[in-house]
Structure formats: C-alpha cells, structure tokens
PDB file of C-alpha atoms in Angstrom:
ATOM      1  CA  MET A  25      -0.113  -0.258   0.118  1.00 74.00           C
ATOM      2  CA  THR A  26       1.478   3.554  -0.795  1.00 92.00           C
ATOM      3  CA  TRP A  27       0.768   7.171   0.272  1.00 97.00           C
ATOM      4  CA  THR A  28      -0.352   9.242  -2.077  1.00 97.00           C
ATOM      5  CA  ILE A  29      -0.390  13.721  -1.482  1.00 98.00           C
ATOM      6  CA  THR A  30      -2.582  15.838  -2.922  1.00 97.00           C
ATOM      7  CA  PRO A  31      -3.485  19.960  -1.785  1.00 98.00           C
ATOM      8  CA  GLU A  32      -7.384  19.760  -0.468  1.00 97.00           C
ATOM      9  CA  PRO A  33      -9.434  22.820   0.120  1.00 97.00           C
ATOM     10  CA  TYR A  34      -9.713  23.214   4.386  1.00 96.00           C
ATOM     11  CA  ASP A  35     -13.145  22.780   4.610  1.00 95.00           C
ATOM     12  CA  SER A  36     -13.605  19.114   2.013  1.00 97.00           C
ATOM     13  CA  PRO A  37     -15.141  16.622   3.747  1.00 97.00           C
ATOM     14  CA  ALA A  38     -11.945  15.103   4.282  1.00 97.00           C
ATOM     15  CA  ALA A  39      -9.975  17.882   5.696  1.00 96.00           C
ATOM     16  CA  ALA A  40     -13.058  18.351   7.973  1.00 95.00           C
ATOM     17  CA  ALA A  41     -12.512  14.935   9.588  1.00 96.00           C
ATOM     18  CA  LEU A  42      -8.883  14.840   9.448  1.00 96.00           C
ATOM     19  CA  TRP A  43      -9.285  18.251  11.501  1.00 95.00           C
ATOM     20  CA  ARG A  44     -11.963  16.951  14.093  1.00 94.00           C
ATOM     21  CA  ALA A  45      -9.192  14.043  14.982  1.00 95.00           C
ATOM     22  CA  TYR A  46      -6.478  16.126  15.174  1.00 95.00           C
ATOM     23  CA  TYR A  47      -7.772  18.590  17.675  1.00 93.00           C
ATOM     24  CA  THR A  48      -9.859  15.896  19.288  1.00 94.00           C
ATOM     25  CA  GLU A  49      -6.049  13.715  19.760  1.00 93.00           C
ATOM     26  CA  VAL A  50      -4.230  16.579  21.240  1.00 91.00           C
ATOM     27  CA  SER A  51      -7.431  18.414  22.792  1.00 92.00           C
ATOM     28  CA  ASP A  52      -7.506  14.942  25.058  1.00 92.00           C
ATOM     29  CA  ARG A  53      -3.920  14.188  24.947  1.00 91.00           C
ATOM     30  CA  TRP A  54      -3.778  17.525  26.676  1.00 89.00           C
ATOM     31  CA  TYR A  55      -6.457  17.466  29.053  1.00 92.00           C
ATOM     32  CA  LEU A  56      -5.689  14.061  30.603  1.00 93.00           C
ATOM     33  CA  LEU A  57      -2.156  14.483  31.266  1.00 89.00           C
ATOM     34  CA  HIS A  58      -2.924  18.080  33.194  1.00 91.00           C
ATOM     35  CA  GLU A  59      -6.606  17.222  34.099  1.00 92.00           C
ATOM     36  CA  GLY A  60      -7.272  14.213  34.571  1.00 94.00           C
ATOM     37  CA  HIS A  61     -10.284  14.001  31.761  1.00 92.00           C
ATOM     38  CA  ARG A  62     -10.993  14.005  28.370  1.00 92.00           C
ATOM     39  CA  THR A  63     -12.060  17.642  25.743  1.00 93.00           C
ATOM     40  CA  ASP A  64     -15.599  18.668  26.852  1.00 93.00           C
ATOM     41  CA  PRO A  65     -17.300  17.812  23.883  1.00 92.00           C
ATOM     42  CA  ASP A  66     -18.720  21.820  24.334  1.00 93.00           C
ATOM     43  CA  GLU A  67     -15.186  22.840  23.957  1.00 91.00           C
ATOM     44  CA  LEU A  68     -13.992  20.842  21.593  1.00 91.00           C
ATOM     45  CA  GLU A  69     -17.121  21.950  19.209  1.00 91.00           C
ATOM     46  CA  ARG A  70     -16.318  25.328  20.274  1.00 92.00           C
ATOM     47  CA  GLU A  71     -12.904  24.482  19.153  1.00 90.00           C
ATOM     48  CA  ILE A  72     -13.446  23.440  16.272  1.00 90.00           C
ATOM     49  CA  ALA A  73     -15.053  25.708  14.994  1.00 91.00           C
ATOM     50  CA  ALA A  74     -12.949  28.144  15.922  1.00 91.00           C
ATOM     51  CA  HIS A  75     -10.365  27.559  14.092  1.00 90.00           C
ATOM     52  CA  PRO A  76     -11.001  25.958  10.359  1.00 91.00           C
ATOM     53  CA  GLY A  77      -8.026  26.297   9.126  1.00 94.00           C
ATOM     54  CA  ALA A  78      -8.708  29.526   6.414  1.00 95.00           C
ATOM     55  CA  GLU A  79      -5.066  31.040   6.836  1.00 97.00           C
ATOM     56  CA  LEU A  80      -4.020  27.062   4.677  1.00 97.00           C
ATOM     57  CA  ALA A  81      -6.313  28.109   1.359  1.00 97.00           C
ATOM     58  CA  PRO A  82      -4.179  29.650  -1.797  1.00 96.00           C
ATOM     59  CA  PRO A  83      -3.015  32.228  -1.828  1.00 96.00           C
ATOM     60  CA  THR A  84      -0.895  32.295   1.092  1.00 97.00           C
ATOM     61  CA  GLY A  85      -1.866  28.533   2.280  1.00 98.00           C
ATOM     62  CA  ARG A  86      -2.070  25.510   1.353  1.00 98.00           C
ATOM     63  CA  LEU A  87      -3.677  21.715   3.179  1.00 98.00           C
ATOM     64  CA  LEU A  88      -1.950  19.043   1.619  1.00 98.00           C
ATOM     65  CA  VAL A  89      -4.332  15.545   2.576  1.00 98.00           C
ATOM     66  CA  GLY A  90      -2.693  12.356   2.855  1.00 98.00           C
ATOM     67  CA  ARG A  91      -4.337   8.968   2.033  1.00 98.00           C
ATOM     68  CA  TYR A  92      -3.213   5.944   2.530  1.00 97.00           C
ATOM     69  CA  ALA A  93      -4.396   2.966  -0.093  1.00 93.00           C
ATOM     70  CA  GLY A  94      -6.931   5.847  -0.847  1.00 94.00           C
ATOM     71  CA  ALA A  95      -8.890   6.926   2.714  1.00 96.00           C
ATOM     72  CA  PRO A  96      -7.793  10.845   3.804  1.00 98.00           C
ATOM     73  CA  ALA A  97      -4.685   9.685   7.190  1.00 98.00           C
ATOM     74  CA  GLY A  98      -3.284  12.464   7.307  1.00 98.00           C
ATOM     75  CA  SER A  99      -2.633  16.161   6.322  1.00 98.00           C
ATOM     76  CA  ALA A 100      -0.070  18.615   6.686  1.00 98.00           C
ATOM     77  CA  GLY A 101      -0.779  22.534   6.022  1.00 98.00           C
ATOM     78  CA  VAL A 102       1.696  25.768   5.590  1.00 98.00           C
ATOM     79  CA  ARG A 103       0.732  29.175   5.141  1.00 98.00           C
ATOM     80  CA  LEU A 104       2.875  32.186   5.084  1.00 98.00           C
ATOM     81  CA  LEU A 105       3.428  34.647   8.154  1.00 97.00           C
ATOM     82  CA  ASP A 106       5.504  36.517   5.760  1.00 97.00           C
ATOM     83  CA  ALA A 107       7.688  36.908   2.558  1.00 95.00           C
ATOM     84  CA  ASP A 108      10.341  35.131   3.224  1.00 97.00           C
ATOM     85  CA  THR A 109       8.635  32.395   6.187  1.00 98.00           C
ATOM     86  CA  ALA A 110       6.378  29.976   6.214  1.00 98.00           C
ATOM     87  CA  GLU A 111       4.575  28.342   9.059  1.00 98.00           C
ATOM     88  CA  LEU A 112       3.948  24.472   9.010  1.00 98.00           C
ATOM     89  CA  THR A 113       0.747  23.116  11.404  1.00 97.00           C
ATOM     90  CA  ARG A 114      -2.038  20.561  11.782  1.00 96.00           C
ATOM     91  CA  VAL A 115       1.010  17.247  10.767  1.00 97.00           C
ATOM     92  CA  PHE A 116      -1.781  14.284  11.304  1.00 97.00           C
ATOM     93  CA  VAL A 117      -1.613  11.165  11.265  1.00 98.00           C
ATOM     94  CA  ARG A 118      -4.519   9.003  12.123  1.00 97.00           C
ATOM     95  CA  GLU A 119      -3.759   5.747  14.635  1.00 94.00           C
ATOM     96  CA  GLY A 120      -4.526   3.115  11.638  1.00 93.00           C
ATOM     97  CA  ALA A 121      -1.939   4.599   9.916  1.00 96.00           C
ATOM     98  CA  ARG A 122       1.255   5.386  11.735  1.00 95.00           C
ATOM     99  CA  GLY A 123       4.527   3.753  11.435  1.00 94.00           C
ATOM    100  CA  ARG A 124       4.358   3.431   7.539  1.00 95.00           C
ATOM    101  CA  GLY A 125       6.129   6.294   6.171  1.00 95.00           C
ATOM    102  CA  GLY A 126       3.016   9.364   6.025  1.00 97.00           C
ATOM    103  CA  ALA A 127       4.739  11.888   8.859  1.00 97.00           C
ATOM    104  CA  ALA A 128       7.483  12.502   7.029  1.00 97.00           C
ATOM    105  CA  LEU A 129       5.788  12.247   2.901  1.00 97.00           C
ATOM    106  CA  LEU A 130       3.768  14.321   4.942  1.00 98.00           C
ATOM    107  CA  VAL A 131       5.895  17.150   5.926  1.00 98.00           C
ATOM    108  CA  ALA A 132       7.977  17.105   2.476  1.00 97.00           C
ATOM    109  CA  ALA A 133       5.322  17.544   0.591  1.00 98.00           C
ATOM    110  CA  ALA A 134       4.649  20.169   2.658  1.00 98.00           C
ATOM    111  CA  GLU A 135       7.916  21.950   2.430  1.00 98.00           C
ATOM    112  CA  GLU A 136       8.382  21.643  -1.094  1.00 97.00           C
ATOM    113  CA  ALA A 137       4.377  24.015  -1.140  1.00 98.00           C
ATOM    114  CA  ALA A 138       5.760  26.082   1.315  1.00 98.00           C
ATOM    115  CA  ARG A 139       9.056  26.560  -1.525  1.00 97.00           C
ATOM    116  CA  ALA A 140       6.236  26.969  -4.071  1.00 96.00           C
ATOM    117  CA  LEU A 141       4.883  29.872  -1.829  1.00 97.00           C
ATOM    118  CA  GLY A 142       8.370  31.677  -1.808  1.00 96.00           C
ATOM    119  CA  ALA A 143       9.540  30.957   1.676  1.00 98.00           C
ATOM    120  CA  ARG A 144      13.384  30.842   2.221  1.00 97.00           C
ATOM    121  CA  ARG A 145      12.442  29.366   5.779  1.00 98.00           C
ATOM    122  CA  ILE A 146       9.621  26.794   7.872  1.00 98.00           C
ATOM    123  CA  VAL A 147       8.661  27.495  10.964  1.00 98.00           C
ATOM    124  CA  LEU A 148       6.214  25.658  13.502  1.00 98.00           C
ATOM    125  CA  ASP A 149       6.093  25.580  17.361  1.00 96.00           C
ATOM    126  CA  THR A 150       5.074  22.088  19.410  1.00 96.00           C
ATOM    127  CA  ARG A 151       3.689  20.952  22.622  1.00 94.00           C
ATOM    128  CA  GLY A 152       5.992  19.191  25.708  1.00 91.00           C
ATOM    129  CA  ASP A 153       4.256  16.249  26.106  1.00 92.00           C
ATOM    130  CA  LEU A 154       3.800  15.841  21.901  1.00 93.00           C
ATOM    131  CA  VAL A 155       7.374  13.475  22.206  1.00 93.00           C
ATOM    132  CA  GLU A 156       6.226  12.443  18.782  1.00 93.00           C
ATOM    133  CA  ALA A 157       5.984  15.352  17.126  1.00 95.00           C
ATOM    134  CA  ARG A 158       8.865  16.874  18.370  1.00 95.00           C
ATOM    135  CA  ALA A 159      11.280  13.202  16.904  1.00 96.00           C
ATOM    136  CA  LEU A 160       9.961  13.109  13.627  1.00 97.00           C
ATOM    137  CA  TYR A 161      11.110  17.929  13.166  1.00 97.00           C
ATOM    138  CA  ALA A 162      14.013  16.917  14.701  1.00 97.00           C
ATOM    139  CA  ARG A 163      14.736  13.576  12.279  1.00 97.00           C
ATOM    140  CA  LEU A 164      13.973  15.411   9.442  1.00 97.00           C
ATOM    141  CA  GLY A 165      16.264  18.073  10.269  1.00 97.00           C
ATOM    142  CA  TYR A 166      14.649  21.123  12.039  1.00 98.00           C
ATOM    143  CA  THR A 167      16.918  23.142  14.686  1.00 97.00           C
ATOM    144  CA  GLU A 168      14.737  23.448  17.504  1.00 96.00           C
ATOM    145  CA  THR A 169      14.716  27.680  18.886  1.00 96.00           C
ATOM    146  CA  GLY A 170      13.621  30.698  20.745  1.00 93.00           C
ATOM    147  CA  PRO A 171       9.917  31.039  20.465  1.00 93.00           C
ATOM    148  CA  HIS A 172       8.275  32.579  17.069  1.00 92.00           C
ATOM    149  CA  ASN A 173       4.873  33.319  18.017  1.00 93.00           C
ATOM    150  CA  ASP A 174       2.803  33.802  21.598  1.00 91.00           C
ATOM    151  CA  GLU A 175       0.317  30.943  21.564  1.00 90.00           C
ATOM    152  CA  PRO A 176      -0.715  29.720  24.441  1.00 86.00           C
ATOM    153  CA  TYR A 177       0.234  26.175  24.152  1.00 88.00           C
ATOM    154  CA  ALA A 178       3.344  26.356  22.751  1.00 92.00           C
ATOM    155  CA  GLU A 179       6.104  25.237  23.912  1.00 94.00           C
ATOM    156  CA  HIS A 180       8.750  24.141  21.433  1.00 96.00           C
ATOM    157  CA  TRP A 181       9.770  25.758  18.024  1.00 97.00           C
ATOM    158  CA  PHE A 182      11.275  24.882  16.045  1.00 98.00           C
ATOM    159  CA  ARG A 183      13.173  26.327  12.657  1.00 98.00           C
ATOM    160  CA  LYS A 184      14.432  25.030   9.075  1.00 98.00           C
ATOM    161  CA  GLU A 185      16.029  26.166   6.146  1.00 97.00           C
ATOM    162  CA  LEU A 186      14.925  26.081   2.786  1.00 97.00           C
ATOM    163  CA  ASP A 187      17.068  24.662   0.165  1.00 85.00           C
ATOM    164  CA  PRO A 188      15.793  26.465  -3.104  1.00 77.00           C
ATOM    165  CA  ALA A 189      13.669  24.158  -5.222  1.00 60.00           C
ATOM    166  CA  GLU A 190      15.903  21.925  -7.319  1.00 51.00           C
ATOM    167  CA  PRO A 191      15.139  20.690 -11.133  1.00 43.00           C
ATOM    168  CA  LEU A 192      12.492  18.360 -11.872  1.00 44.00           C
ATOM    169  CA  SER A 193      14.395  17.861 -15.260  1.00 39.00           C
ATOM    170  CA  GLY A 194      17.370  18.896 -17.463  1.00 39.00           C
ATOM    171  CA  PRO A 195      21.132  19.314 -16.553  1.00 41.00           C
ATOM    172  CA  ARG A 196      22.017  21.083 -13.288  1.00 36.00           C
ATOM    173  CA  PRO A 197      23.980  23.881 -12.718  1.00 41.00           C
ATOM    174  CA  SER A 198      28.007  23.264 -11.880  1.00 37.00           C
TER     175      SER A 198
END
C-alpha cells in the first residue's frame, strides 16, 4: 500500500474529518495529562468551529491531505507568515496509518508547498507532551529555536532553512 499526497481545500469533507480527528486527539491528550479528563464536548465543538483553517487556503497557504490505500489518513498545512517564512501546522496521521512513513512524506510535501509559496524557511511550534512530533521534526532536520509566536500552548519552536527548489529535469548547474 502506498501514500498519495495532494492539495485539498481546507473545508473539504476529508480535510474537515482529519481536522476533527487531529484536534480531538491533541486536546484530549492535554486535558488527560493536566486535568485527568477528556475535552468537554461543547468546548471541542466550539474550538473546531473557531479554527476551520481558512489561513491554509491559496494564495498564501496550502493544506495537503495524505491518503493511505486511498483513504484520507493524514494532513499537513503551511501558511506564509511573511514573504520568506512559512509556518508548518496540522501535521497529523490517523492512528491506524502511523508507522508507515506518512508523517515524513506529509512534511516533505509541506516543505515543497512552502517553497512554491516563496518561503525560504519554515517554522513551527508544538507542545512538550507531543514527544513523537518533536522527534519527527528533529529527525527531518528541524532545529529547536526560541519562540516565534506567543501561542498559549506552544512550548517548543522549530525552524528549518529550505533549500531552493531543485529543477525536476534538465542539466544541473555546476
């Protein structure tokens, strides 16, 4: 079985379902760790509705959906923060599709999308309890840096310089 990764509107049914799964997982994880219970269902619905992902729409953003064996199984988004900097966000792989290389493929596709938007670097934030995410970013060449935002749940910030896009075919400069 293989992964396919394609751009998708942030409000498509597949993107909306992946956003719901992602947000539910990270919210429940935080509440279970800090308060011993899952997210209140009303709060979950309010937060999902309040952050639909419009910032991931062209021309300054992209949402990518990864399908494993044809089924929506993961996502990654990028949005421009300024002319040279993109932010990586919503990197998620459904539990049943984890361990099959999808996260690295989604991040690579997001980096390519950031390059296409004109970005020269990509930044992200994550939480301390998302140890798998931090390990993934370190493995993919991201360096932990100081804060680039003041998001309330951000505890770790990463950055990666993007190499200019290499030509897909033809001679390479020497």
